[in-house]
Short mmCIF file of C-alpha atoms in Angstrom, two decimals:
data_model
loop_
_atom_site.label_atom_id
_atom_site.label_comp_id
_atom_site.label_asym_id
_atom_site.label_seq_id
_atom_site.Cartn_x
_atom_site.Cartn_y
_atom_site.Cartn_z
CA UNK R 24 -26.44 -13.39 55.79
CA UNK R 25 -25.00 -13.58 52.30
CA UNK R 26 -22.21 -11.39 51.00
CA UNK R 27 -20.47 -10.94 47.68
CA UNK R 28 -16.72 -10.46 47.33
CA UNK R 29 -16.22 -8.47 44.15
CA UNK R 30 -13.36 -7.26 41.98
CA UNK R 31 -13.08 -5.63 38.57
CA UNK R 32 -10.39 -5.05 35.99
CA UNK R 33 -10.64 -2.04 33.70
CA UNK R 34 -9.13 -0.43 30.62
CA UNK R 35 -7.64 2.27 32.85
CA UNK R 36 -8.02 4.21 36.04
CA UNK R 37 -10.54 6.94 35.35
CA UNK R 38 -14.22 6.76 34.43
CA UNK R 39 -13.86 10.45 33.50
CA UNK R 40 -11.45 9.38 30.73
CA UNK R 41 -14.00 6.89 29.42
CA UNK R 42 -12.37 3.77 30.85
CA UNK R 43 -14.54 0.66 31.02
CA UNK R 44 -14.73 -2.63 32.92
CA UNK R 45 -13.12 -5.59 31.14
CA UNK R 46 -13.49 -8.24 33.86
CA UNK R 47 -16.00 -8.69 36.65
CA UNK R 48 -15.62 -11.39 39.25
CA UNK R 49 -17.82 -12.16 42.26
CA UNK R 50 -17.80 -14.91 44.85
CA UNK R 51 -20.82 -15.46 47.08
CA UNK R 52 -20.29 -16.04 50.79
CA UNK R 53 -22.81 -17.37 53.28
CA UNK R 54 -21.89 -16.11 56.76
CA UNK R 55 -18.38 -15.47 55.39
CA UNK R 56 -18.02 -19.03 54.05
CA UNK R 57 -17.67 -19.37 50.24
CA UNK R 58 -20.57 -21.02 48.48
CA UNK R 59 -20.25 -22.53 45.02
CA UNK R 60 -22.01 -19.51 43.49
CA UNK R 61 -19.77 -17.29 41.39
CA UNK R 62 -20.31 -14.63 38.76
CA UNK R 63 -17.43 -14.08 36.37
CA UNK R 64 -17.11 -12.61 32.91
CA UNK R 65 -14.71 -10.86 30.59
CA UNK R 66 -16.23 -7.83 28.90
CA UNK R 67 -15.74 -5.91 25.71
CA UNK R 68 -14.88 -2.31 26.56
CA UNK R 69 -17.05 -1.23 23.61
CA UNK R 70 -14.23 0.30 21.57
CA UNK R 71 -12.18 1.74 24.46
CA UNK R 72 -8.54 0.66 24.15
CA UNK R 73 -6.68 -0.88 27.10
CA UNK R 74 -4.22 1.56 28.64
CA UNK R 75 -0.63 0.18 28.72
CA UNK R 76 -0.53 0.43 32.55
CA UNK R 77 -3.80 -1.51 32.82
CA UNK R 78 -2.40 -4.15 30.45
CA UNK R 79 0.63 -4.51 32.75
CA UNK R 80 -1.77 -5.16 35.62
CA UNK R 81 -4.18 -7.65 34.05
CA UNK R 82 -2.68 -8.70 30.71
CA UNK R 83 -5.89 -8.51 28.64
CA UNK R 84 -5.37 -7.38 25.06
CA UNK R 85 -7.77 -5.36 22.96
CA UNK R 86 -7.98 -8.35 20.59
CA UNK R 87 -8.92 -10.77 23.41
CA UNK R 88 -11.57 -8.41 24.78
CA UNK R 89 -13.09 -7.55 21.39
CA UNK R 90 -14.93 -10.90 21.23
CA UNK R 91 -16.47 -10.67 24.72
CA UNK R 92 -19.96 -9.61 25.76
CA UNK R 93 -20.74 -6.00 26.53
CA UNK R 94 -21.69 -4.96 30.05
CA UNK R 95 -25.26 -4.17 29.02
CA UNK R 96 -25.67 -7.85 28.04
CA UNK R 97 -24.79 -9.11 31.54
CA UNK R 98 -26.14 -6.20 33.62
CA UNK R 99 -29.43 -7.85 34.65
CA UNK R 100 -27.76 -11.15 35.59
CA UNK R 101 -25.13 -9.26 37.61
CA UNK R 102 -27.73 -7.19 39.45
CA UNK R 103 -29.71 -10.34 40.25
CA UNK R 104 -26.53 -12.02 41.57
CA UNK R 105 -25.78 -9.18 44.01
CA UNK R 106 -29.41 -8.40 44.95
CA UNK R 107 -30.04 -8.08 48.70
CA UNK R 108 -26.43 -8.90 49.59
CA UNK R 109 -23.61 -6.90 51.14
CA UNK R 110 -20.75 -6.33 48.70
CA UNK R 111 -17.16 -6.63 49.95
CA UNK R 112 -14.54 -4.80 47.85
CA UNK R 113 -10.93 -3.75 48.38
CA UNK R 114 -10.82 -0.10 47.25
CA UNK R 115 -14.56 0.13 46.74
CA UNK R 116 -14.46 3.72 45.47
CA UNK R 117 -12.67 2.53 42.33
CA UNK R 118 -14.82 -0.54 41.61
CA UNK R 119 -18.15 1.05 42.52
CA UNK R 120 -17.28 4.12 40.43
CA UNK R 121 -16.69 1.92 37.39
CA UNK R 122 -19.69 -0.32 38.09
CA UNK R 123 -22.04 2.61 38.56
CA UNK R 124 -20.75 4.15 35.33
CA UNK R 125 -21.47 0.90 33.47
CA UNK R 126 -24.89 0.60 35.09
CA UNK R 127 -25.74 4.18 34.13
CA UNK R 128 -24.65 3.55 30.53
CA UNK R 129 -26.87 0.43 30.54
CA UNK R 130 -29.84 2.41 31.89
CA UNK R 131 -29.85 0.52 35.20
CA UNK R 132 -30.02 1.64 38.82
CA UNK R 133 -26.70 2.36 40.53
CA UNK R 134 -25.35 0.32 43.44
CA UNK R 135 -26.14 1.95 46.77
CA UNK R 136 -22.99 2.58 48.83
CA UNK R 137 -24.82 1.44 51.97
CA UNK R 138 -24.52 -2.13 50.62
CA UNK R 139 -20.71 -1.87 50.31
CA UNK R 140 -17.98 -2.86 52.76
CA UNK R 141 -14.59 -1.44 51.74
CA UNK R 142 -11.73 -3.59 53.02
CA UNK R 143 -9.24 -0.86 52.08
CA UNK R 144 -10.92 1.44 54.61
CA UNK R 145 -11.03 -1.36 57.17
CA UNK R 146 -7.30 -2.02 56.69
CA UNK R 147 -6.49 1.71 56.84
CA UNK R 148 -8.29 1.96 60.20
CA UNK R 149 -6.91 -1.31 61.60
CA UNK R 150 -3.28 -0.80 60.49
CA UNK R 151 -2.62 2.97 60.35
CA UNK R 152 0.69 3.81 58.71
CA UNK R 153 1.17 0.27 57.37
CA UNK R 154 0.86 -1.07 53.85
CA UNK R 155 -2.78 -1.75 52.97
CA UNK R 156 -2.51 -3.01 49.40
CA UNK R 157 -3.73 -6.54 48.78
CA UNK R 158 -0.11 -7.69 48.45
CA UNK R 159 0.80 -6.06 51.78
CA UNK R 160 -2.20 -7.64 53.47
CA UNK R 161 -1.37 -11.06 52.03
CA UNK R 162 2.11 -10.72 53.49
CA UNK R 163 0.76 -9.54 56.86
CA UNK R 164 -1.64 -12.50 57.09
CA UNK R 165 0.82 -15.00 55.59
CA UNK R 166 -1.32 -15.70 52.52
CA UNK R 167 0.77 -17.21 49.75
CA UNK R 168 0.21 -15.40 46.48
CA UNK R 169 3.48 -16.48 44.86
CA UNK R 170 1.69 -18.42 42.08
CA UNK R 171 -0.20 -15.33 40.98
CA UNK R 172 1.05 -13.89 37.69
CA UNK R 173 -1.27 -10.90 37.29
CA UNK R 174 -3.56 -8.83 39.46
#
């Protein structure tokens, strides 16, 4: 069984405000063991400016992103990469909302939620009342993220 661990970075929080994906990263797992297959790209937000709070999170400038591909240019390759695989995401509602918005804008089929495993929901159920952010979970499981500078 193959799975994909997926994360996005965006220009801001809300699709309703026109925010777009600026980074898409996926790692393939085979029975929960990483393979060497990855899918990663920076994306032009197609004219949408990066919100200051989003910049604090990921550090990508409008200038840096302006030279990158648009989502529509990578959509088919992305869909092929995730095809027939479960998708593991922390806070899936956010990422899937943005991905499905991009896919709709590109004229592609949306990702079916039945393919998605949300680790935020798993953590919420497993550790009720405890911190469930990625930082909190790293601390709980003694995962060193001290070298990380941005999200």
